[in-house]
Amino acid sequence: MIWAMYFAVAVLLTAGLYGVITKKNLMKVFISLSIMETGVNLLLITIGYIPGGTAPIENGNFAKYVDPVPQALVLTAIVIGVSVTALALSLLIMYHSKAGTLEYKEGMKW
Amino acid sequence: MHPVLLIAIPLLVAFIIPLFKKYGPSIALGALALNTGISIALFSVVYSTGTVHEIIAGFAPPIGIFLAVDSLSALLAMIINLFALINFMAIGKASEYKFSMLYLLAVAGSTGIVITGDIFNMFVFFEITAVASYALVASRKDKKSMEGAIKYMILGSLGSIFILIGIALIYSQLKSLNIYDIASRISTMDAKIKWASVAMLLTGIGVEAEIFPLNGWVPDAYQGASGGVASLLSFGPSKAAIYAIARIMLVIFPLQKVYYLVLTIGVITLLIGELAALKQENVKRMLAYSSIGQMGLITIAIAMGMNEKNAILAIFFLMVSHASSKASLFLLSDSSGMGSAATKYTGIVSVLGIVGMPPFAGFWGKWYLLMAAINGNMLWVIVLIFFSGIVEAAYFARYLHRYYGNEESFSRLTKYSMAVLATMSLIFGLLPLIYEMGLKTLFGMGGV
Amino acid sequence: MIEFTIMAWILALLAAAAAIYAVETKDLISSAIAMGVASLVVSIMFLLLQAPDVAITEASIGAGITMAVFVYAIGKTGRWEE
Amino acid sequence: MRKLAGIVIAGIFFISMMMLFYHLPASHDLSSNEYYYRNPINGSVANESIPEHYIKYTKNETGAVNAVTAIVVEYRGFDTLGEVTVLFTAATGVSFLLSLAVRGRKREEANLILKEGSKLVLPFILLTGAYIFIHGHLTPGGGFPGGSVVASGFLLMMLAYPKFFMKDRISWFESAAGTAFVVIGLLGLVLATSFLQNFIPVGTPGQLVSAGIIPLIYIAIGFKVGSELSAIVNKMKEVQG
C-alpha cells in the first residue's frame, strides 16, 4: 500500500513540475503548482503512516497509532496552498485585464 | 524579555486595522515603533547575556515550538524592524490601510524567520512573508509590476514546495522538526536522504535569498515594485532568507561537501550579479542585480563561516551594510535625480557604503572576509573581493554621474528618512556594537 | 490487507491519470476539474492512510474551494490555452 | 524543444524521487531509540520519540482526545497562528489587488428548484460546519474543515442567487476572530508563563466542555477561515476580468 502512495506522490510531483517547466499559459502553471502541492501533502501523510496503525484519536481499543505530526503539518500546508492559489488567481485576473492574455511569450523573459 | 511580542504585536495590529480603516497607516506606524523598541531591548539583552530563548505554549522545545535568538538574529530583528519603521515613514503618507496591513505582515514574517528555532515554523513564516511580498510587489497595479509579481510567485511557490519536501525528508528520518534537535542527531541520517534534503532546502530557500540559479524573478520584481516596496524587499525578506540559509547550513549541515556547494553557489551568484549590473540601463534593475551580487558575497561569507570566525564577523557587517545602502538607494530610485542636499548625501553615502570605503560597515565586511580568506589560504577569494569592488565602483560611478544634480520631487520626510537609512551603515561601521555581537557564539554552534 | 493494497493502487492510478490529464489538456476548465478530481482521490487516500482530519480538510478546501476559485478565475480570463 | 527539455527533466526527477522513496523511512517503529529526542536548551536526551510523546500524553497535557487537534492547536499552535495569518494575508491581498476592478453586471437567474433548495439546505450546511469546528477536540475535523464547510454553504448561495453579495461587514468577523486568537495567546503569556499556553482547567477528556483553550481557538479559527474563504470566493466571483 505504501508503494502505491509513493508512486502517486512521484507522479503528482513530476506532472506538476513538467507543467510548470513547459506550459506557457499562466493559469496552467498555477494548476500544475496546485497539483504539486497535493503531491507533497500526500508525501507527508505517507511518511507518517505506520502499517497497522489507526487514526490518532483515542478510543481505548487500539494500542498502535499512526504518527499525528505529519497530519498536523499537512493541515497547515493545505490552507497555505489555497491562500497562495487565491492570491495568484486574483493577480492573473488583473494581469489578464491589463495584458489581454495569459500566455507569456514576449513580455515575460526569464 | 519576550521575543514573541515581536510577532504577536504586528499580527494583532494587522487583524484590527480593518476596523479602523481611516487610521490604518498611523496604527501601523505605532506598531512598528513599538516593535522597534522591543527589538532594540532584545538586542541589548542579547548583547549583555548572549542568547535568549523563549518557549511557546508551555512545552519544552522539541515537543513544542521555541524561539531561539542568538546574536545574529537579534541584530537582524533589530535591523528589519528599525529600517521598516524608517522606510514606512518615507512611504506611509500615501498608502491605504490594506497596504499598511500587508507591510506589517511582511515585517512580522521576516522577523519570525529570523527568530524561530523550528524548521516548519520557519516555513510558515516564509509563507507569510512571501504572500505579503507578492501582493506588495503588485501594489502599483500596472502591467510591469503584475509581471514581476507573477514571476516571483511562480518561483516562490515552487520554492515553498521544495522546502516542504526537504522538511518531509528530514522528518521521515529523525521524527523531529526542531532545528537544534535535528542538528544534534544529523549524523544518524541516511546519507542519500541527507543530501536530498540539503538540495531541497537550499533550492527552496534560495528563491527568497536570491541566489543563483533561482533569481530569475529578482530584476523584474524589483523593477515592477515601487521604491518603498523594493526597499522593504531588500532589507526584509531577502535578509531573513539568507539568514535562514546561514542557520540551516551552519547549524544543521556543517559538512565539508556542503561547504563547497554553498561556496560555489556564492561565487557564481556574485559574478553573475555584478556583471549583469554593469550592463543595465534601468536603475532599479541595476540595483536588483547589484543586490544579487551582494547576496553572493554574503553566501560566500556563510560558506567560509563554517570554518572561520572572521567570516562570521563578515556576515554581520555585510548584512548591515547591504540593508542600509540598498534600502536608501531603492527609495532614491523612485525619482530620476539627486537635486537637494539630502538626496545628494544619500546617494553618495550609500554608494560609498556599498563599495566598501573605510569607516563604513561595508568596509569591515570585506575586511573580515579578506582576513578569513588569508587565514584559509584562498587567494582566489581575495581576487574576487577586489574584482567585485572594482565592478561595483564602475557601475555606481556611472549611476552617480548620470543622476547627480537632476531635479527630484521627494517630500521632506522621505528625503530625511533616506538620509537616515544611508547613515546607518556609517553608524554601525563606527560603533563597536556589531563587532562585539559577532564575537559571541551563535545558538547551537559550540554550545548554547 | 490485500484489498486495501488493491484499492490503494487503483486510487493511485486514478490520481496519476487525473494529474496527467490536468497538465496535458488544452481546455482549462476540464484541467481545473481534473485537478479537483486528483485532489478528491488523494483525500480518499488520506482516509486509507488513517488521516481523517486531513481527508475532510483536503476534500472541502483542496477539492471544493480551490476548484471553485479556479473555475471563477478561468471564467474571467478565457477558457482555452494558446 | 521546451517540451523535450521538460520531459527529460521530469523523467530524471521521477526516477530520483522513486529512488529516494526506496530509502524512506528508516523504521516504522515510533518507539525505536534512534528517534529519541534531545532537548536543545539543556541537552538532556529523552527516552521516547516526539510522536510517541504526543500519543502518550495528549490526554493528560491538553485534555483533547484527538491528538492531531492537540498538536495543531496546542503543541504547535504557533504554526497555526502563522497559517491563519497566511490566509488573512492572502485575503487582504486579494481584496487589495481586486479593489479597482469590482463592478456590478447583469446576471441570469438560476432556476427555482436550485434557489429554493439552496435556501433550505443552507442552515443545515452552516450547522454542520459549526458542529465540525466545535467538536474538533473530540472527533476528526476542527476549525479548518468546519470553516471551509461554512464557506461552501455561501458558495452554494452565490451559485443559486447571482445577486447574492457579501457585505464588507464580513471583514468584521475576520478581524474579531483573528484578534481573539492573538488575545488568547497573549492571555496565556500573562496568566500562565508562555504565549498560547493553556490557562483554563482541562476538565474531563472526552466531554464537549474540556481541553482548555482548544475549543475556543478552534471556534475562532472556524469563524476566521469561513469568513475569509467566503470573502475570497465572493471577490473572485464579483470581479470583472
Coordinates of C-alpha atoms in Angstrom, one line a residue, chain A residues 13 26 29-30 33 36 40 44 47 67 69-70 73 76-77 80 84 87-88 91-92 94-95 98-99 107-110, chain B residues 120 123-124 127 131 134 138 141 143 146-147 149-151 153-155 157-158 161 164-165 168 171-172 175 177 220 285:
Chain A
L13 CA 5.1 15.9 -8.3
L26 CA 0.0 31.1 -16.6
V29 CA 1.3 26.9 -14.5
F30 CA -0.7 27.5 -11.3
L33 CA 1.7 24.1 -8.9
M36 CA 2.4 19.6 -6.9
V40 CA 3.7 17.0 -1.2
L44 CA 3.9 13.9 4.3
I47 CA 5.7 9.3 5.8
D67 CA 2.2 9.4 13.5
V69 CA 2.6 15.2 13.5
P70 CA 2.6 15.0 9.7
L73 CA 1.7 19.8 9.2
T76 CA -1.3 23.8 7.8
A77 CA 0.1 23.1 4.3
I80 CA -1.4 27.8 2.9
V84 CA -1.4 31.3 -2.3
L87 CA -3.8 35.4 -4.4
A88 CA -2.2 34.1 -7.6
L91 CA -3.2 38.5 -9.8
L92 CA -3.8 36.6 -13.0
M94 CA -5.7 41.6 -13.0
Y95 CA -2.9 40.8 -15.4
K98 CA -4.2 44.7 -18.4
A99 CA -2.4 42.5 -21.0
G107 CA 6.9 40.4 -22.2
M108 CA 8.0 37.8 -19.6
K109 CA 11.5 36.9 -20.4
W110 CA 13.2 34.5 -18.0
Chain B
F120 CA 8.4 24.0 10.0
F123 CA 8.4 27.6 6.6
V124 CA 5.2 29.1 7.8
E127 CA 4.9 31.8 3.5
V131 CA 2.4 36.1 0.3
Y134 CA 3.7 39.1 -3.7
A138 CA 2.0 44.1 -7.4
K141 CA -1.2 47.6 -10.2
K143 CA 1.4 45.6 -16.2
M146 CA 2.0 42.3 -12.2
E147 CA 4.6 40.5 -14.4
A149 CA 4.8 39.6 -9.0
I150 CA 3.6 36.7 -11.1
K151 CA 7.2 35.6 -11.8
M153 CA 5.0 34.0 -7.3
I154 CA 5.7 31.0 -9.6
L155 CA 9.3 30.6 -8.4
S157 CA 5.5 28.6 -4.8
L158 CA 7.9 26.2 -6.4
I161 CA 7.1 23.1 -2.3
L164 CA 8.2 21.2 2.3
I165 CA 9.8 18.2 0.6
A168 CA 9.4 15.8 5.0
Y171 CA 11.2 14.3 9.4
S172 CA 11.0 10.8 7.9
K175 CA 10.9 12.4 13.6
L177 CA 11.3 19.5 13.5
D220 CA 11.5 42.0 -12.7
R285 CA 17.2 46.6 -12.5

